[in-house]
XYZ file of C-alpha atoms in Angstrom:
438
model
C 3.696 -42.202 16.553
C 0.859 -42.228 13.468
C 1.851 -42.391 10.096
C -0.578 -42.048 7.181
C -1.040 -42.663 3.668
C -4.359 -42.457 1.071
C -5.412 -44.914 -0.771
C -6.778 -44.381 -4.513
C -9.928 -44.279 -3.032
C -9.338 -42.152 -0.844
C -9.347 -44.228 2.069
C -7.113 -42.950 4.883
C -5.319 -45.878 6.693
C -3.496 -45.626 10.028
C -0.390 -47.458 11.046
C 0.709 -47.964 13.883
C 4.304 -49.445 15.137
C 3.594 -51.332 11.181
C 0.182 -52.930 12.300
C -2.962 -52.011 10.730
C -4.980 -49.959 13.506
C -8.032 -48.865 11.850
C -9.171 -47.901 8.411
C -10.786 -44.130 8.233
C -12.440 -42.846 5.047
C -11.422 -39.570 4.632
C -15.036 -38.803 4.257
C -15.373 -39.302 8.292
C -17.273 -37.018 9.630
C -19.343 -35.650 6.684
C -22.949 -37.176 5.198
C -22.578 -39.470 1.778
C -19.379 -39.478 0.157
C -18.104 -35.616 1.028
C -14.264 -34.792 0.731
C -12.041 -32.712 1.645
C -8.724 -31.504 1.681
C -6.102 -28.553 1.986
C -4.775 -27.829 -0.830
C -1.894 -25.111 0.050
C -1.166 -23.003 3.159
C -1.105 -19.168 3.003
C 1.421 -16.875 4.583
C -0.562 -13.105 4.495
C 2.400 -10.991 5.250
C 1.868 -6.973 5.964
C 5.146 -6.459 6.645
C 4.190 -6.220 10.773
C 2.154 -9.207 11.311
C 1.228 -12.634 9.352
C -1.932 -14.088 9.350
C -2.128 -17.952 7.674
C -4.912 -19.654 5.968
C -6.005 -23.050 4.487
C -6.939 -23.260 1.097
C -9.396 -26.190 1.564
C -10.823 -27.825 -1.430
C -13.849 -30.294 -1.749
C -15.976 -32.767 -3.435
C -20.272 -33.423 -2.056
C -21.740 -36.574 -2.567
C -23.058 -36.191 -6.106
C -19.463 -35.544 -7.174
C -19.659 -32.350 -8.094
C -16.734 -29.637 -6.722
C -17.258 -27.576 -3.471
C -16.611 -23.497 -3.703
C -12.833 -23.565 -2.612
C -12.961 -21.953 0.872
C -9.761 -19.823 2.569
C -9.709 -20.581 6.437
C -7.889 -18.272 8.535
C -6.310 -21.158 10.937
C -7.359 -19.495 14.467
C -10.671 -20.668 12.859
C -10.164 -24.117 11.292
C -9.979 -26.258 14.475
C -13.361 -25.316 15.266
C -14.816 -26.384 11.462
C -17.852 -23.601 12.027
C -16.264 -22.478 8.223
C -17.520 -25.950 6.533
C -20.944 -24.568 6.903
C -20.435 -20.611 5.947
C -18.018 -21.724 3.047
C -20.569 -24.552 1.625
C -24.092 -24.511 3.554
C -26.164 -27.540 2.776
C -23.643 -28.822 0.376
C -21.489 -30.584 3.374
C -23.030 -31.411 6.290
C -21.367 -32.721 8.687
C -22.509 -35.436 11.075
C -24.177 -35.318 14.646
C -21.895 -38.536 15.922
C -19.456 -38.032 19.202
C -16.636 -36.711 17.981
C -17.171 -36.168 14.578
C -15.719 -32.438 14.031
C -12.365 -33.807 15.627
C -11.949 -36.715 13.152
C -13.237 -34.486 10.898
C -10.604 -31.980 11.180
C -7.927 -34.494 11.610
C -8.730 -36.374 8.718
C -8.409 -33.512 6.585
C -5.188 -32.610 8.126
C -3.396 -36.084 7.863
C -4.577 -36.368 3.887
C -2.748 -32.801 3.377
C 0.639 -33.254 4.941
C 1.902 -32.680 2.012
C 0.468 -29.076 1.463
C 2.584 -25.894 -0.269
C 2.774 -23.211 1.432
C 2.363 -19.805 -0.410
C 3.757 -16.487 1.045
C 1.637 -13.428 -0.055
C 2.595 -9.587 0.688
C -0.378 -7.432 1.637
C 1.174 -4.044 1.369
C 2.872 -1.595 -1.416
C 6.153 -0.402 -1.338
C 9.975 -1.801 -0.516
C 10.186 -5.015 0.784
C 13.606 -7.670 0.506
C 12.414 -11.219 -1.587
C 15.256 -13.474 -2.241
C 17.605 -11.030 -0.819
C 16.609 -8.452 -3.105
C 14.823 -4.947 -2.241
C 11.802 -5.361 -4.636
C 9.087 -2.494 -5.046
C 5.389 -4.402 -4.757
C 2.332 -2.979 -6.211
C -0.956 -5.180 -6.799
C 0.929 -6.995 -9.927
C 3.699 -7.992 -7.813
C 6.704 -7.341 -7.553
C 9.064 -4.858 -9.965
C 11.914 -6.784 -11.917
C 10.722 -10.162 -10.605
C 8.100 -12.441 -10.957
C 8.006 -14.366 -7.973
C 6.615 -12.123 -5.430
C 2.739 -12.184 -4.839
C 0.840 -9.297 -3.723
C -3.306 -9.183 -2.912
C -4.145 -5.825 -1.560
C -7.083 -4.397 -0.077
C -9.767 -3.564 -2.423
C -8.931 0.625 -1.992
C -5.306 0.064 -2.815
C -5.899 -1.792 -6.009
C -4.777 0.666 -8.354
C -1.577 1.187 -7.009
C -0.115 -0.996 -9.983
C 3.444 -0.375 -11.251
C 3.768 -2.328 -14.799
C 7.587 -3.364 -15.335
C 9.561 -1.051 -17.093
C 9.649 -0.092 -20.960
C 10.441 2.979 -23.090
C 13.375 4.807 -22.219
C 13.472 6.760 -19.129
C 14.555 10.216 -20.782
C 10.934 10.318 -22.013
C 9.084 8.782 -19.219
C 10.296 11.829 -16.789
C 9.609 14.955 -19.701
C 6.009 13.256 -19.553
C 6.449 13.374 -15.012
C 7.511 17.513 -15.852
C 4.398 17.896 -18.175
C 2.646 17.841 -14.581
C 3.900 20.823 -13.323
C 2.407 22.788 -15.935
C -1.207 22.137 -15.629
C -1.208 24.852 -12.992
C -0.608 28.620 -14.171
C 1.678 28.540 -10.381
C 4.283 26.429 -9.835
C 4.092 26.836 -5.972
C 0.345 24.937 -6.483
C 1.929 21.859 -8.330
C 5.930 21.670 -7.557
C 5.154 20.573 -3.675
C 2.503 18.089 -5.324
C 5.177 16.457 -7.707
C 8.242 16.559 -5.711
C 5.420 14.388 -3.152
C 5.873 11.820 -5.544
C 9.271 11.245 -5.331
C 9.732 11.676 -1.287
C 7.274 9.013 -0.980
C 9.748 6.503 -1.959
C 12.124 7.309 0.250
C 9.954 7.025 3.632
C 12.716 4.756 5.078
C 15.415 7.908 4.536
C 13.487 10.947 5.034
C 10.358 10.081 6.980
C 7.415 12.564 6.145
C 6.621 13.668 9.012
C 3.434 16.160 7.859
C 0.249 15.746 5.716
C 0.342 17.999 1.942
C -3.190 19.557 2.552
C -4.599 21.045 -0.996
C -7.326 24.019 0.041
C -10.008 25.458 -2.369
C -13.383 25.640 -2.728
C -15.472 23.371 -4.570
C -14.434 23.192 -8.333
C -11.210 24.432 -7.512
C -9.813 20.895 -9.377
C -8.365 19.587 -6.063
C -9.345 16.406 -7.005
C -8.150 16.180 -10.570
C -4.941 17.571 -9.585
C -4.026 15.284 -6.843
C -5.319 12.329 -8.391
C -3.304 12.940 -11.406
C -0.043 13.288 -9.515
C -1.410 9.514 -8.325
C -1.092 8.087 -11.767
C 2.430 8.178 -10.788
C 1.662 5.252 -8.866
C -1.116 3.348 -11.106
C -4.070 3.847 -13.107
C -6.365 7.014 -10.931
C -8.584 9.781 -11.932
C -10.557 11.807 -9.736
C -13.709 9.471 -9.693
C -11.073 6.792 -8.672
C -9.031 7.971 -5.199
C -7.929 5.246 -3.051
C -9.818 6.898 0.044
C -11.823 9.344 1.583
C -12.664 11.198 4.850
C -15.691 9.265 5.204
C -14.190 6.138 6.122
C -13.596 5.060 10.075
C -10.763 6.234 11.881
C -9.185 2.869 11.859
C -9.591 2.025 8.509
C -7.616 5.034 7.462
C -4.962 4.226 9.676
C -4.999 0.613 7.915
C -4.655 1.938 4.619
C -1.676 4.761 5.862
C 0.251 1.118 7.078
C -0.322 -0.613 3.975
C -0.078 2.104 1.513
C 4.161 1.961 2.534
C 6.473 4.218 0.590
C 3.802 5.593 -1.852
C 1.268 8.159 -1.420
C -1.731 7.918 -0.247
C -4.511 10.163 -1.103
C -7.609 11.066 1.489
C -9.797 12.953 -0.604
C -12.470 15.926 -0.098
C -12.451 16.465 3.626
C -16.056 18.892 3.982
C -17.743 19.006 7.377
C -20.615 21.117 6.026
C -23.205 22.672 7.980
C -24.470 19.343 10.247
C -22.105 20.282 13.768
C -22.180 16.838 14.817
C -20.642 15.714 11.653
C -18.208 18.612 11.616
C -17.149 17.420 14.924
C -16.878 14.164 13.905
C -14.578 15.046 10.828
C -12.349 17.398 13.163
C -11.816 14.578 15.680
C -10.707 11.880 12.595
C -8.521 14.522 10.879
C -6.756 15.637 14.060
C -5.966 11.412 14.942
C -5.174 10.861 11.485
C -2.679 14.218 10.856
C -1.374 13.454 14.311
C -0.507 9.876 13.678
C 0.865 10.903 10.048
C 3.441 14.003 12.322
C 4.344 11.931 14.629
C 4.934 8.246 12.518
C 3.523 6.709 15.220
C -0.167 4.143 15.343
C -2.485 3.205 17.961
C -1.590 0.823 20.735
C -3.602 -2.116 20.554
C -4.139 -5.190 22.115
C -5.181 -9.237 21.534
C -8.095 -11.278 23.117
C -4.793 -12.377 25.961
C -3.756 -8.838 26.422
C -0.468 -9.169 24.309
C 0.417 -6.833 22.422
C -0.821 -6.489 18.760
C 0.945 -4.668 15.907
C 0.595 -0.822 16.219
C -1.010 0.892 12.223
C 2.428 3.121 11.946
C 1.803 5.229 8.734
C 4.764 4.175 6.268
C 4.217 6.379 3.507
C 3.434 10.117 2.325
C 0.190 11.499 2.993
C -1.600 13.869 0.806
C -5.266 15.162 0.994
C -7.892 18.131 0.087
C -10.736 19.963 1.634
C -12.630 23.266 1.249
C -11.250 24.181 4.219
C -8.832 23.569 6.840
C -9.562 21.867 10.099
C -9.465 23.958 13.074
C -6.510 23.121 16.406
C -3.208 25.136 16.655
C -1.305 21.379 17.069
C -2.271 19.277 14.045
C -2.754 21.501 11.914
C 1.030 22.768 12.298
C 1.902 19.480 10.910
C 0.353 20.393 7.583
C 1.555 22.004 4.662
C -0.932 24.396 2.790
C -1.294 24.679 -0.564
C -4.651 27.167 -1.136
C -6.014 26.306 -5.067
C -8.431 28.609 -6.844
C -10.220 27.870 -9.898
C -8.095 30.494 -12.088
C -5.169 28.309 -11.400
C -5.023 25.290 -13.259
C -5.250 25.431 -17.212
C -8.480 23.069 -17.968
C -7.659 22.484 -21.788
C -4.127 20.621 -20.282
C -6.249 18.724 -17.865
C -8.822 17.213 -19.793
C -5.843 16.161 -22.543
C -3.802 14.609 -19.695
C -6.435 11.709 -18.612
C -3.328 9.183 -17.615
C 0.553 9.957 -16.851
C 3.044 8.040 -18.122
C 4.356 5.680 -14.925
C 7.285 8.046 -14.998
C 7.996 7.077 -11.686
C 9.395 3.437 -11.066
C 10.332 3.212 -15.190
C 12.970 5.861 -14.326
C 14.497 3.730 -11.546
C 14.204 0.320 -13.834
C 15.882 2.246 -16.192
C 18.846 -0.346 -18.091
C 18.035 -3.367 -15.586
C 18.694 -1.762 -12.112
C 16.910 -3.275 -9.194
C 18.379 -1.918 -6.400
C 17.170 -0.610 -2.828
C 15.962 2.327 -1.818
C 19.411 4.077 -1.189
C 20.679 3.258 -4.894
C 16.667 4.441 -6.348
C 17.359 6.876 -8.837
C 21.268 6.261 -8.851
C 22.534 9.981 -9.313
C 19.490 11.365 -7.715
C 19.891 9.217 -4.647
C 23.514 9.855 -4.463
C 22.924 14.224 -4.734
C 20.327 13.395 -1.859
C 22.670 10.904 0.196
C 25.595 14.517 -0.274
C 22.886 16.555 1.255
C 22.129 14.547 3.937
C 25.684 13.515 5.254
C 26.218 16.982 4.559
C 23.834 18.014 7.526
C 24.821 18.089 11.473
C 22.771 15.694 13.567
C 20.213 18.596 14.640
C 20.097 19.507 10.867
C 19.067 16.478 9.641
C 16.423 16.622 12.473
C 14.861 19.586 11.165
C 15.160 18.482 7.472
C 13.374 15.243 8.939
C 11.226 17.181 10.934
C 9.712 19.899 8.791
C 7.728 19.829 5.300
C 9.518 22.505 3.627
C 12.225 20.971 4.053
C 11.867 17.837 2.825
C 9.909 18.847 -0.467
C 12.679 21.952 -1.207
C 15.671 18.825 -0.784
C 13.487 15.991 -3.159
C 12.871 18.913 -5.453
C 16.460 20.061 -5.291
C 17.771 16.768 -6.251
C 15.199 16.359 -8.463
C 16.188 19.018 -10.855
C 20.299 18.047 -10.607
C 19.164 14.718 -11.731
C 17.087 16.252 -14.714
C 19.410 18.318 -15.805
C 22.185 15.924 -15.744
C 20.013 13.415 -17.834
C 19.729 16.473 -20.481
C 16.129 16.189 -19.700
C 15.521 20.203 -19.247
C 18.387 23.371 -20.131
C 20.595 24.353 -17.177
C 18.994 27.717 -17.958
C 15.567 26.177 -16.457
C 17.068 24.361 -13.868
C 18.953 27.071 -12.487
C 15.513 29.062 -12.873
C 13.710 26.234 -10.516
C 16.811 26.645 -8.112
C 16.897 29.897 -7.945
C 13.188 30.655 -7.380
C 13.753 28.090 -4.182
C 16.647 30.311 -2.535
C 18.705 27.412 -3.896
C 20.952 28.435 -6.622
C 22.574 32.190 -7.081
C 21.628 33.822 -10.456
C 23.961 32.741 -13.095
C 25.405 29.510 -10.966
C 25.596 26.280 -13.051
């Protein structure tokens, strides 16, 4: 069996059985004086798969440091990366052998290598036995949970908590009255707080906002996103225009938080019309019935399926045409005349009512203790239900949305945040409260 050690100068020697075998400069394998090494291993976790990576560090013959290069490992045995990471600034040589005592070289000088776990997704996830919210600056209430998201989901960035909660949710309400209806915004913020709670009431449909062009189906949807992080309608984390499969990526990662598709316009060309009607009837489809697309490896196992994990929200100037997905869709038809501009344009950012309510006083809990009293009016309703009620509360928008928004207003009023007079008002305009009930 091989030991190894390095030398100051970076000379490798091999032992064997305590007798010198042979010396090895680490620098085997590459022109001049090249080194290398691996600095740390990375563990990319999406919560369904993990990819790992070397972090490989290096120094060219002049001295001077290399680019540091991240190796996926199904690709480091081969050493093709030593040219795409540094090109003519490490060459290695043309002798038998030479990318094998290359690679093992490098390997037996960085035994000793840390290895870093990194999350790749938003939402719940359990760290040191903990259920911790991750957004891309980490994770919420602790600070050693790393998170690198696709480039899209970037903005999804929950800062850790301050102010007082009282205030943070009057500025969530202020939403609701940008629009002159309440049936045009309440489905859009009580979104906000279902997505959350994926795990416990899994939405099962796609919030579709319908209007023609100026209609502010943008700006309205992206502002209910600055729940979330820092959007705007110039700034939506995707778009109809992207590839089936990346879509279905981004419904994965995006877990427990919404994720916003925006401006969904086949226009006049048929063959792009077509196209968009075949992408929103996989994607709708997918989001109705929780459920991704089979895939499979290079050795026919199988691979990971793209389940979508979160709440799905998007807007078009029209709707797309088939009786089946579209019944997993609920409507919300915006005109112009409906949402009060002046409000808009002096509500650029929100604050991130959503997650400082939950932090509110120190309390990092899981998904079933998230909003303590709200949670526990939602966990009555539920155990409340019969097995095929809780099927169709699961099963159809309406129903969800009316329950979130239900316990929504209990837990405002309770927190003094709005009169029982205008709570009962909400309740009572959903078929939820009797006139005059407290």
């Amino acid at each position: 069996m091989y030991n190894s050690k390095v030398s100051a100068r970076g000379v490798m020697t091999r032992y064997l059985s305590g007798a010198v075998s042979e010396n090895i400069p680490v620098s085997t394998g590459m022109r001049g004086d090249s080194n290398a090494s691996i600095k740390e291993v990375i563990i990319k976790d999406d919560g369904a798969d993990q990819a790992g990576y070397f972090k490989v560090s290096g120094i060219n013959k002049d001295g001077c440091h290399l680019p540091t290069a991240e190796v996926p490992l199904k690709s480091f045995n081969s050493m093709n990366w030593v040219t795409e990471a540094w090109n003519l600034r490490a060459i290695i040589r043309s002798e038998n052998n030479t990318e094998r005592k290359l690679r093992e070289a490098i390997m037996l000088q960085s035994e000793d290598a840390p290895v870093r776990n990194v999350f790749t997704h938003i939402g719940w996830r359990q760290v040191d036995d903990k259920q911790v919210y991750l957004s891309s600056n980490g994770g919420l209430g602790i600070d050693n949970a790393e998170v690198e998201l696709d480039q899209q989901l970037g903005r999804y960035y929950i800062p850790q908590p301050s102010g007082e909660a009282k205030e943070a949710m009057k500025h969530s309400l202020d939403m609701i009255d940008v629009s002159r209806r309440r049936e045009v915004t309440l489905p859009l913020w009580a979104s906000m707080f279902l997505s959350p709670l994926a795990d416990i009431i899994h939405p099962s449909f796609t919030l579709w906002y319908v209007g023609a062009s100026g209609s502010f189906k943008s700006t309205l949807t992206s502002l209910a996103l600055c729940h979330f992080g820092d959007f705007d309608s110039r700034h939506i984390p995707a778009s109809w225009v992207d590839t089936d499969n990346a879509l279905e990526k981004l419904m994965f990662l995006c877990k427990d938080a919404p994720l916003l598709i925006d401006d969904w316009a086949p226009g006049q060309d048929a063959g792009k019309a077509r196209q968009l009607e075949t992408r929103a009837e996989r994607i709708v489809r997918a989001q109705g019935n929780r459920q991704g697309k089979g895939r499979l490896r290079s050795d026919t196992s199988a691979r990971p399926s793209y389940i979508p994990r979160g709440m799905l929200i998007t807007s078009g100037e029209q709707l797309p045409s088939g009786h089946s997905h579209t019944a997993r869709l609920y409507t919300v038809e915006l005109e112009r005349e409906d949402i009060i501009k002046n409000l808009v344009i002096l509500f650029p950012t929100i604050v991130m009512a959503f997650l400082t309510l939950c932090m509110a006083g120190g309390i990092f809990a899981p998904p079933l203790l998230f909003f303590p009293e709200y949670i526990e009016k939602l966990a009555e309703l539920l155990n409340a239900k019969t097995g095929a009620e809780l099927f169709i509360l699961k099963l159809l928008p309406v129903s969800s949305l009316v329950a979130i928004l239900a316990c929504s207003v209990v837990f405002i009023r309770r927190a003094a945040i709005v009169s029982n007079e205008v709570s009962n008002a909400w309740l009572e305009k959903l078929g939820l409260n009797k006139k005059g009930e407290d």
